[in-house]
Short mmCIF file of C-alpha atoms in Angstrom, two decimals:
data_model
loop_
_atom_site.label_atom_id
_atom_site.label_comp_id
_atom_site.label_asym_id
_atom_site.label_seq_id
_atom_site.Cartn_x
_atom_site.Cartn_y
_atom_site.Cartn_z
CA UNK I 1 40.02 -87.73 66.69
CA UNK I 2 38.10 -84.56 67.66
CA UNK I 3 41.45 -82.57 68.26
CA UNK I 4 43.03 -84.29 65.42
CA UNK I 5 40.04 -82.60 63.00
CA UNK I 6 40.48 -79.14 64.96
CA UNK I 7 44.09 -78.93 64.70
CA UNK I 8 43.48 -79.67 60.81
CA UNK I 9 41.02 -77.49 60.06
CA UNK I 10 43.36 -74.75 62.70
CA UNK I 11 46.31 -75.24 60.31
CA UNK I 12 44.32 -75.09 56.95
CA UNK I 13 42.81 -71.82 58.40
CA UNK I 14 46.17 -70.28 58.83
CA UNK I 15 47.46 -71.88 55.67
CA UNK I 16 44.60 -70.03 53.75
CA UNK I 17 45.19 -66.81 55.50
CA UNK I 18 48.65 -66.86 54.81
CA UNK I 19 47.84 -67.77 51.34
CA UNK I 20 45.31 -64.80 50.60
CA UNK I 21 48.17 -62.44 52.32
CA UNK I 22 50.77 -63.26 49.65
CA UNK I 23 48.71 -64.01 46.60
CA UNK I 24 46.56 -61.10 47.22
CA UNK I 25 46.01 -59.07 44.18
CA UNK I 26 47.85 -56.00 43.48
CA UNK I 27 45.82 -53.05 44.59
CA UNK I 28 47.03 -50.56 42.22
CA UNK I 29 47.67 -46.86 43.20
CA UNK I 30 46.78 -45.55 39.86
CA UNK I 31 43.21 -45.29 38.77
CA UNK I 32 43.12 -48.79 36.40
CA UNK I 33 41.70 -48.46 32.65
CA UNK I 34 40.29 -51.34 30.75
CA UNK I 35 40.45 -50.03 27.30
CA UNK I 36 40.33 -52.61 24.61
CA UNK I 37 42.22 -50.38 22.17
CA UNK I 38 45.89 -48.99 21.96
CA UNK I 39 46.06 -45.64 23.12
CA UNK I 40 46.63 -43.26 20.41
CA UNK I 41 50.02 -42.75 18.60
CA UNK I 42 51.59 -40.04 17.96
CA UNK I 43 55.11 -37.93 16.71
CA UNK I 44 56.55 -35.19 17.90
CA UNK I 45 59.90 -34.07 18.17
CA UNK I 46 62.92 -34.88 20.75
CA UNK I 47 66.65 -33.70 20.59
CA UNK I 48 67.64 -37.01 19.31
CA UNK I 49 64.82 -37.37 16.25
CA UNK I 50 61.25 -38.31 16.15
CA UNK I 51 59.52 -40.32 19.28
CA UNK I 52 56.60 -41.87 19.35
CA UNK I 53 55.23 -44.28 22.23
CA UNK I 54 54.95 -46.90 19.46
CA UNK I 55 59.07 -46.71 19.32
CA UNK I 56 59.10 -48.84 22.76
CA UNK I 57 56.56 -51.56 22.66
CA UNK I 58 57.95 -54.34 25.06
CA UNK I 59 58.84 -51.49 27.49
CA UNK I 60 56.28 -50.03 29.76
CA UNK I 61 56.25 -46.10 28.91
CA UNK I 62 55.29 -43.08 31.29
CA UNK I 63 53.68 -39.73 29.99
CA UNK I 64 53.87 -36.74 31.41
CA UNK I 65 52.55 -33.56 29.97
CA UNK I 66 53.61 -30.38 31.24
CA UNK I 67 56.95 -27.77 30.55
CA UNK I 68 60.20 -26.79 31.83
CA UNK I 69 58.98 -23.49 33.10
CA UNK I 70 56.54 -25.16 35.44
CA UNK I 71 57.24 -24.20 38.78
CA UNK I 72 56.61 -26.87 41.28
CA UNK I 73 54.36 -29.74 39.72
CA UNK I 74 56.36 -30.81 37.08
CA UNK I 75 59.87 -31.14 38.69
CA UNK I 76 57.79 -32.94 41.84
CA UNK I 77 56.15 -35.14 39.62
CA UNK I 78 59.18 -35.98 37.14
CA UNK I 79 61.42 -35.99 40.59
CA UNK I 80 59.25 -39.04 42.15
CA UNK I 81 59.35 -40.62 38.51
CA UNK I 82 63.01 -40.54 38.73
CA UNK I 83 63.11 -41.67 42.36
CA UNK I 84 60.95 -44.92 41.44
CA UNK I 85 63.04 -45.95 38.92
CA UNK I 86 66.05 -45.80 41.07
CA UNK I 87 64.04 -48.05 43.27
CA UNK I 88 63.57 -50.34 40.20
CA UNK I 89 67.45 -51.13 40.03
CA UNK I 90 68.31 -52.62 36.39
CA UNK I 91 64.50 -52.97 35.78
CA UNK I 92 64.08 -48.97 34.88
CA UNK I 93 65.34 -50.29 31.90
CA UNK I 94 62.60 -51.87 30.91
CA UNK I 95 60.34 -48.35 31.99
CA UNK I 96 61.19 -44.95 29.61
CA UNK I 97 59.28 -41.72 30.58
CA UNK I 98 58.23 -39.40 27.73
CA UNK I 99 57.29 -35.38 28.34
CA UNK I 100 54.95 -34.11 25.72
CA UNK I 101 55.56 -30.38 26.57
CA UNK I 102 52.80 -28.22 26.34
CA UNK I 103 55.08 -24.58 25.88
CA UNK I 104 55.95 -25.05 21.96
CA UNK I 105 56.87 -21.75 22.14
CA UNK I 106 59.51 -22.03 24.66
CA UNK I 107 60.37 -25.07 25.13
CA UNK I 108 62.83 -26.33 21.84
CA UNK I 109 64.06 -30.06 22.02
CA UNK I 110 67.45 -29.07 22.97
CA UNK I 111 66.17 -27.50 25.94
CA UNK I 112 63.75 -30.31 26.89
CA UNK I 113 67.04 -32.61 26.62
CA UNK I 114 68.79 -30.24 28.92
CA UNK I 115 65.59 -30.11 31.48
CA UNK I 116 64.83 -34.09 31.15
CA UNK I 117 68.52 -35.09 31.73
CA UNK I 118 68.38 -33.09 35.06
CA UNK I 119 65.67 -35.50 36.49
CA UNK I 120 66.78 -39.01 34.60
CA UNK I 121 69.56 -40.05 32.05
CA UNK I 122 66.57 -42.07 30.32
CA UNK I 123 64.00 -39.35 30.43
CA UNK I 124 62.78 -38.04 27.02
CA UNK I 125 60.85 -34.64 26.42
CA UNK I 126 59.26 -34.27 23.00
CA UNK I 127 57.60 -30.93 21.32
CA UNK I 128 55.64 -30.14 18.25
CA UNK I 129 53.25 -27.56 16.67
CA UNK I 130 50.66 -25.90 19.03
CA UNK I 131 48.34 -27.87 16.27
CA UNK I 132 50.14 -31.49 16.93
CA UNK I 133 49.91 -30.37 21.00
CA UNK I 134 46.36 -30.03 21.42
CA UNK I 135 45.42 -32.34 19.38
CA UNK I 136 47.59 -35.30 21.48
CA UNK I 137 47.25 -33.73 24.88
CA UNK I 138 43.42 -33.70 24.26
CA UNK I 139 43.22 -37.40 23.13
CA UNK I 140 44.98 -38.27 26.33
CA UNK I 141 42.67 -35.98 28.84
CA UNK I 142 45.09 -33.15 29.33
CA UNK I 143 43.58 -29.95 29.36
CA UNK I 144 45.75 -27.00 29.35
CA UNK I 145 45.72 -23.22 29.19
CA UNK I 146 48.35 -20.51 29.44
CA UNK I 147 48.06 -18.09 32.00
CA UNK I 148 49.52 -14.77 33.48
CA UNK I 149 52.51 -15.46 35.47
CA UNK I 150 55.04 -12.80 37.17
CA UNK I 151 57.63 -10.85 35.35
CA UNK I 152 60.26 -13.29 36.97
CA UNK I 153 58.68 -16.37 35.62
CA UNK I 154 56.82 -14.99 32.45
CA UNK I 155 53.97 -16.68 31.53
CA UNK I 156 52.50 -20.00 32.79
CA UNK I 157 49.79 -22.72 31.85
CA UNK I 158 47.68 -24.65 33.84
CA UNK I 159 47.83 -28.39 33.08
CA UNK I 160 45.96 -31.63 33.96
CA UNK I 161 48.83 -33.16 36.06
CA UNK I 162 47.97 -36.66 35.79
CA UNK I 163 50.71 -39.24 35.35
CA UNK I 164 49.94 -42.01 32.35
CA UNK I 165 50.91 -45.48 32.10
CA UNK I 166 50.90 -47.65 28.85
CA UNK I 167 51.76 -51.25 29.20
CA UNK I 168 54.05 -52.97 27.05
CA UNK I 169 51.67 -53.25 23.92
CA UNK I 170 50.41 -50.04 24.11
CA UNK I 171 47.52 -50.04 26.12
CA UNK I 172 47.05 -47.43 28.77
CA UNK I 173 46.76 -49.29 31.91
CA UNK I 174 46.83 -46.57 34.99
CA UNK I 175 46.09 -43.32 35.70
CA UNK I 176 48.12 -41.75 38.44
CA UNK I 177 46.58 -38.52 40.11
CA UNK I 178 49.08 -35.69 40.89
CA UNK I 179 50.40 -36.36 44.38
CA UNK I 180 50.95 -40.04 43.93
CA UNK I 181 54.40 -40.57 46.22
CA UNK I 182 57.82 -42.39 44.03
CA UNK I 183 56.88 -45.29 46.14
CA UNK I 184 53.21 -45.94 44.95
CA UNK I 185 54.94 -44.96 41.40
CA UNK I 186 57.32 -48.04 41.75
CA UNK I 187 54.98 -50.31 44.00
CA UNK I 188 52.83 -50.52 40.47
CA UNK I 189 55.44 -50.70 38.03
CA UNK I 190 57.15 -53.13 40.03
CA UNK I 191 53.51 -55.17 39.63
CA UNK I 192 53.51 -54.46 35.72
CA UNK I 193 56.72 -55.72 35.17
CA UNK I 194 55.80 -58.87 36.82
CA UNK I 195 53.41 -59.72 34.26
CA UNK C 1 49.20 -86.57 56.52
CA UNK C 2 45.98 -88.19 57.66
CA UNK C 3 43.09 -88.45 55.84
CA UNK C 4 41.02 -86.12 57.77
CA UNK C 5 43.66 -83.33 57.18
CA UNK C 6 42.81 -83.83 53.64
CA UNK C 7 39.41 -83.90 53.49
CA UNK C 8 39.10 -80.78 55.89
CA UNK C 9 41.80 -79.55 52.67
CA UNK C 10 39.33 -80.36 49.51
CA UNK C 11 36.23 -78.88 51.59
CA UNK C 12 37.77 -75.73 51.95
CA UNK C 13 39.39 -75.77 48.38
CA UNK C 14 35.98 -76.28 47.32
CA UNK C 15 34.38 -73.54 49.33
CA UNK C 16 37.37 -71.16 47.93
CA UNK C 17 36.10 -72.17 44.16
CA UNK C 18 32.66 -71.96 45.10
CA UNK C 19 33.18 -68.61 46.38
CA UNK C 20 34.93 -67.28 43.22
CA UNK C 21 32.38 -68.38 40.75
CA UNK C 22 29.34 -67.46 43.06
CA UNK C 23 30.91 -63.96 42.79
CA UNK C 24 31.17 -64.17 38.93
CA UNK C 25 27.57 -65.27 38.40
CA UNK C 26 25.80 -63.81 40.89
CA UNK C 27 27.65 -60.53 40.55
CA UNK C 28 26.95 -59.52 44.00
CA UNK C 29 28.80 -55.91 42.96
CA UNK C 30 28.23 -54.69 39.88
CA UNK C 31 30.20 -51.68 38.15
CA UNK C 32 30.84 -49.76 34.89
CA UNK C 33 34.11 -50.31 33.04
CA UNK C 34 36.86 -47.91 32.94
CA UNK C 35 37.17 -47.67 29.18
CA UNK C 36 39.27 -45.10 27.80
CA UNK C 37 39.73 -41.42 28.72
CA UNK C 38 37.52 -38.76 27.69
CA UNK C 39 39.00 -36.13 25.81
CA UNK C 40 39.71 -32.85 27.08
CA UNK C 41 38.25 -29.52 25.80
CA UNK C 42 37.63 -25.63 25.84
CA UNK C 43 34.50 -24.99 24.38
CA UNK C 44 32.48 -22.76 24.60
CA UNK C 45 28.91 -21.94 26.17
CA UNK C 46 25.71 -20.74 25.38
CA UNK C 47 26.05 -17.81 27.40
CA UNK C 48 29.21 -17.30 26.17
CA UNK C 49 31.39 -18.55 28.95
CA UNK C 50 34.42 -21.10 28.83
CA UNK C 51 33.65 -24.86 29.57
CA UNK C 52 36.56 -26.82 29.79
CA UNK C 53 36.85 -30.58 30.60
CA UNK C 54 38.85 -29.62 33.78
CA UNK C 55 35.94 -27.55 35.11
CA UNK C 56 33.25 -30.76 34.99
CA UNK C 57 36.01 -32.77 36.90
CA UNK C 58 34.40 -34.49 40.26
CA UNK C 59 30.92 -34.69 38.49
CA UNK C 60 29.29 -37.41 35.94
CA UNK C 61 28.28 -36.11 32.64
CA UNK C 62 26.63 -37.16 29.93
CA UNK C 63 27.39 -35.87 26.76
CA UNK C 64 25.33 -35.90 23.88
CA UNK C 65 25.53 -34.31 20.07
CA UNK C 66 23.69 -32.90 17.61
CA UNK C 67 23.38 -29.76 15.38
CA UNK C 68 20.79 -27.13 15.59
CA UNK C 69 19.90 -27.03 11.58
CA UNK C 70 18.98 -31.09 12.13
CA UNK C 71 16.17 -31.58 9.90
CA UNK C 72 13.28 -33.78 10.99
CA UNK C 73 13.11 -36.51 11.78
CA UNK C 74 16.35 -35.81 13.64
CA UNK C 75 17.69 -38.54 16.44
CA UNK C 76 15.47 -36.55 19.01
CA UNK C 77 17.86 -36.98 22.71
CA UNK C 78 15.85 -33.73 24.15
CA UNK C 79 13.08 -36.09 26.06
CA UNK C 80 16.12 -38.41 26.84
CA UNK C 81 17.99 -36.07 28.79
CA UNK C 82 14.49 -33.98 30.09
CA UNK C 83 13.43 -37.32 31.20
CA UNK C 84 16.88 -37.86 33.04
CA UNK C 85 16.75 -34.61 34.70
CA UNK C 86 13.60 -34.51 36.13
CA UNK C 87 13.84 -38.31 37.46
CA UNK C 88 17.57 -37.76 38.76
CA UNK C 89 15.43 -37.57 42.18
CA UNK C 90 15.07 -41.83 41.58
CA UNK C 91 19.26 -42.42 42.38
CA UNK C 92 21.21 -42.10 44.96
CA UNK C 93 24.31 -40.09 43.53
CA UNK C 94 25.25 -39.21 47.30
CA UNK C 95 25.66 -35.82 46.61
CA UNK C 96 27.59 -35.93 42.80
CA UNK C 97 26.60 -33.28 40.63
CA UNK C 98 25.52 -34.39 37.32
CA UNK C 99 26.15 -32.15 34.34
CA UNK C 100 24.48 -32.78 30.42
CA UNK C 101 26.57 -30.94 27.81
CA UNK C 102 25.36 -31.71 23.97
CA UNK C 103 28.20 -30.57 21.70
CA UNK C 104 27.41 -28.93 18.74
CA UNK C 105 28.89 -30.53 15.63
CA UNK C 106 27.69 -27.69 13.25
CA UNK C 107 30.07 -24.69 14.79
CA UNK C 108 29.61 -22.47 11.60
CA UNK C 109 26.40 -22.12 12.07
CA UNK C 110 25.77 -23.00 15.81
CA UNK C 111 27.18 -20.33 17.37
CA UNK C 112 26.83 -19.28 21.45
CA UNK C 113 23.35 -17.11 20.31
CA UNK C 114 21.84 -19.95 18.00
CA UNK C 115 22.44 -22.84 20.88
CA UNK C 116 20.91 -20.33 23.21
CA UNK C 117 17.95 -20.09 21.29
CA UNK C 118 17.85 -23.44 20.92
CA UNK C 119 18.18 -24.83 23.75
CA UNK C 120 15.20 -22.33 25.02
CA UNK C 121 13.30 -23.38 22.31
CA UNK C 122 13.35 -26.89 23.86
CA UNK C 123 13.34 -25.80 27.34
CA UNK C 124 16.25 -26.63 28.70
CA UNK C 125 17.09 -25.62 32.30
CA UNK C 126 20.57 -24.14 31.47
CA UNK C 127 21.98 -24.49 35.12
CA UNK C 128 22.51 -28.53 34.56
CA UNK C 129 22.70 -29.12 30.71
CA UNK C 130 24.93 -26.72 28.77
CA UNK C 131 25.35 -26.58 24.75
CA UNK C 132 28.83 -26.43 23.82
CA UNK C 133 30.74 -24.79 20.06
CA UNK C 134 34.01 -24.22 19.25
CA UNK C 135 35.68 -21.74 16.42
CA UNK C 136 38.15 -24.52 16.32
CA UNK C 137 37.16 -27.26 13.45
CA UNK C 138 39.91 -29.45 13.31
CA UNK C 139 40.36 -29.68 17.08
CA UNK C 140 36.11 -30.42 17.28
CA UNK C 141 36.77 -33.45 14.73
CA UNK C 142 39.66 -34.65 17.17
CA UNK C 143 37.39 -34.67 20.24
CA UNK C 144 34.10 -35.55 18.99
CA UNK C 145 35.22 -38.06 16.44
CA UNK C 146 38.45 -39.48 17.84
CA UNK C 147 37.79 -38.86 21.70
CA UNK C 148 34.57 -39.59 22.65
CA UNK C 149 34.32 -41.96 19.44
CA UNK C 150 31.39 -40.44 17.76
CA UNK C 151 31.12 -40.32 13.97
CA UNK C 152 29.93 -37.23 11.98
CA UNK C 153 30.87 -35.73 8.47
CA UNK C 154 29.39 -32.66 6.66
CA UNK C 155 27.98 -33.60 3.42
CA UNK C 156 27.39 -30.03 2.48
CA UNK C 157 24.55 -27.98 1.71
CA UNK C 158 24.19 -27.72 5.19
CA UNK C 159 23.47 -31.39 5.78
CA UNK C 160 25.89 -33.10 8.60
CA UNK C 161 25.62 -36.71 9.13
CA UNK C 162 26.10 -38.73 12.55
CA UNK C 163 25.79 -41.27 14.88
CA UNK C 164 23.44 -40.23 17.92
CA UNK C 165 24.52 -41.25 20.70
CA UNK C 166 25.21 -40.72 24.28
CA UNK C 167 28.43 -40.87 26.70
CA UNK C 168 28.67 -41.43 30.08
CA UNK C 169 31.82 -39.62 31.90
CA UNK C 170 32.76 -40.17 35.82
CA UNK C 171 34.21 -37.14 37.74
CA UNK C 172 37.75 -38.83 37.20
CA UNK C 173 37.86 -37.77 33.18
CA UNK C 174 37.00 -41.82 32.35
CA UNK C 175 34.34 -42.81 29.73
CA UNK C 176 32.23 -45.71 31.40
CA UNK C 177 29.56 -45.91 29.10
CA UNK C 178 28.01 -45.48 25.81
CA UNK C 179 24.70 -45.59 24.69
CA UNK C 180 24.53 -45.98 20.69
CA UNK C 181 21.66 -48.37 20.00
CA UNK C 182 18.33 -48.87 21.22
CA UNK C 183 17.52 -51.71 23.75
CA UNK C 184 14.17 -52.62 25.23
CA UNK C 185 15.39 -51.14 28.00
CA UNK C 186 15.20 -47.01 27.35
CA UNK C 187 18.38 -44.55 27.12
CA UNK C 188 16.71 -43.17 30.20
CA UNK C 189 16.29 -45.78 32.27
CA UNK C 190 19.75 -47.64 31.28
CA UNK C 191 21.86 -43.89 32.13
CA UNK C 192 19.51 -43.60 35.67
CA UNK C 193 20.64 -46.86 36.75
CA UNK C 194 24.14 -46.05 35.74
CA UNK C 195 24.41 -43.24 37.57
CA UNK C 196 23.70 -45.11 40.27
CA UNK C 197 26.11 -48.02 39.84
CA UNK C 198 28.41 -45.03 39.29
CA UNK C 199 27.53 -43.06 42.64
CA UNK C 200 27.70 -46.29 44.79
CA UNK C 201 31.47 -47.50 43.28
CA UNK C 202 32.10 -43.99 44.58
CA UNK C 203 30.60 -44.60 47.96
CA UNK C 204 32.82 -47.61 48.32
CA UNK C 205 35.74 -46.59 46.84
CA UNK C 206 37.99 -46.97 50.29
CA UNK C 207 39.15 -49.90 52.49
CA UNK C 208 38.23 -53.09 51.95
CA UNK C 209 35.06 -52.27 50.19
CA UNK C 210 37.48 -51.28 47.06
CA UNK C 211 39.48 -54.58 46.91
CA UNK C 212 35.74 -55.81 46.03
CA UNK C 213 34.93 -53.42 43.52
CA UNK C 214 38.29 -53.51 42.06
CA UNK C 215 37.73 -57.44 42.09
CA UNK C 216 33.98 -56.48 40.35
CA UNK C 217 36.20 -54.83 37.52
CA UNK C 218 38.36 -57.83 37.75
CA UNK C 219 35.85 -60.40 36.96
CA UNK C 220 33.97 -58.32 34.56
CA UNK C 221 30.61 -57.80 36.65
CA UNK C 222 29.32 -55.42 34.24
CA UNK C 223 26.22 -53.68 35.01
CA UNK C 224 24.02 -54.26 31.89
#
């Protein structure tokens, strides 16, 4: 009887470890938010028309502020967004990655098409006034300023480099710091597109 | 299956439940919700120097607003913050710098020299609590009213009217609390504990300690 009970309680044990393993919640990479409101929407102005994140509600959307002159955090960044997605198979569909670009004076649509396309068919990069720009990138905790750069690259501007994450209805769900690996990128978008 | 196997089932079921809503009542963790992200800025100083958003990352700060030309009996958050400061001493913040910044919401008239003045005239220790202005009007309404959520308008003839208030930002750019109306409990006292729920989610934010505070945010254990 006394094994009988030991063996039980034994096999429930491992049951309940195995359980916790597998139904474990997600531990996201990205810094959660809990906002009870839609993140704000905005306009600006792609290659192909007007964009705003409100244009894909039932997909999860990415933004990414920064500009095609950017040196080495933005193609790192928008190359590990890219590299998740392929990791996503037919579910990057459901994902689409917008670049607000913060260089309105460089940086026309048709050139932010050109830059995008280099990273990700899918990818989108959007402009609009200096006016529109700080007003957006400020509302979503980008801070940016131009700075002196060398005569090869011509000027250059600091940016927050954080990586945003809205979930399907609009709400901004994660934060990703700048650094975060394609895998950690597609562990948690794997996870959101679960729900 | 025999019966023992299921009764040795049920008593752990029930110890799993048990567990669960101990940790939702009880609240064994508590922590400050993420809620939105503050905005990001360049204002300007007192002194005349840049402070950006970027600059206060990796400290908490607690902004605050107001306008110099406030006539009495204006929403008085001087001995609220003064109080703060001097009992910041009380929390363990393990090290985190904590910054005040009160943005001006009068820049016409509150310029770098007049929030100087001002904030001498009150006696504020300049090194921890900066007063911030901008040139840039439409881009102050944008932060002030749509970022950190606080509503003014100018009414003219120099009268500006708002909500006082208080917000609470963590060194990660996140709003995780605001403090609009009066409880029994004061401003001061509410913000000093905060700061301390804030420091100690920071203290545990690796390993298995953060699958616990991430569960804290999960059930809502929200420190009051």
């Amino acid at each position: 009887m006394r094994i009988k009970f030991f063996l039980s309680v034994s096999v429930i044990i491992l049951g309940l470890a195995a359980g916790i393993y597998f139904f474990r919640p997600h531990t996201f990479h990205g810094t959660v938010i809990q906002s009870p409101e839609r993140s704000f929407d905005f306009t600006l102005t792609s290659a192909q028309g007007d964009v705003s994140p409100s244009d894909f509600r039932g997909k999860i959307v990415l933004l990414y502020f920064g500009y095609t002159f950017c040196p080495d955090v933005c193609p790192g960044t928008l190359g590990n967004v890219a590299q998740a997605l392929r990791d996503l198979g037919a579910k990057a569909d459901e994902v689409q990655l917008i670049m607000v670009s913060l260089d309105p004076e460089r940086d026309t649509p048709e050139k932010l098409a050109e830059y995008m396309d280099h990273f990700h068919p899918s990818f989108i990069g959007v402009t609009g006034s200096k006016e529109q720009l700080d007003e957006v990138a400020s509302l979503y905790g980008v801070y940016y300023q131009k700075t002196e750069g060398s005569s090869a690259t011509g000027y250059l501007i600091d940016h927050t480099a954080t990586l945003l994450v809205l979930d399907r209805e609009g709400y901004l769900k994660l934060v990703f710091p700048f650094g975060v690996t394609a895998k950690e990128i597609a562990d948690d978008l794997k996870y959101m597109l679960r729900q | 299956m025999s019966k023992t196997f299921f009764n040795a089932v049920y008593i752990f079921a029930a110890i799993l439940i048990l567990s669960v809503f101990a940790f939702k009542v009880f609240q064994p963790i508590q922590v400050l919700p993420r809620m939105r992200l503050a905005p990001a800025f360049q204002f300007t100083d007192q002194d005349n120097q840049p402070l950006t958003s970027e600059t206060l990352r990796g400290q908490f700060v607690l902004y605050s607003f107001t306008y110099t030309h406030c006539p009495a009996p204006c929403y008085n958050m001087t001995e609220t913050i003064k109080e703060i400061q001097s009992r910041l001493g009380e929390v363990d913040l393990g090290g985190i710098p904590v910054s005040f910044v009160t943005i001006s919401i009068d820049p016409d008239r509150d310029t770098p020299e007049v929030l100087k003045v001002y904030g001498e005239s009150i006696g504020a220790d300049f090194t921890q609590w900066k007063f911030a202005t901008t040139s840039n009007k439409g881009l102050l309404k944008t932060i002030v009213g749509a970022g950190f959520e606080t509503y003014y308008e100018d009414k003219g003839g120099g009268n500006i009217t708002f909500d006082p208030g208080y917000v609470l930002v963590d060194g990660w750019g996140v709003v995780r609390s605001e403090y609009r109306y009066s409880t029994e409990v004061s401003d001061a006292d509410r913000i000093l504990r905060h700061l301390g729920v804030l420091a100690e989610e920071v203290r545990n934010s690796t390993g298995s300690s953060k699958l616990a505070y991430e569960a804290a945010h999960l059930f809502l254990c929200y420190a009051p």
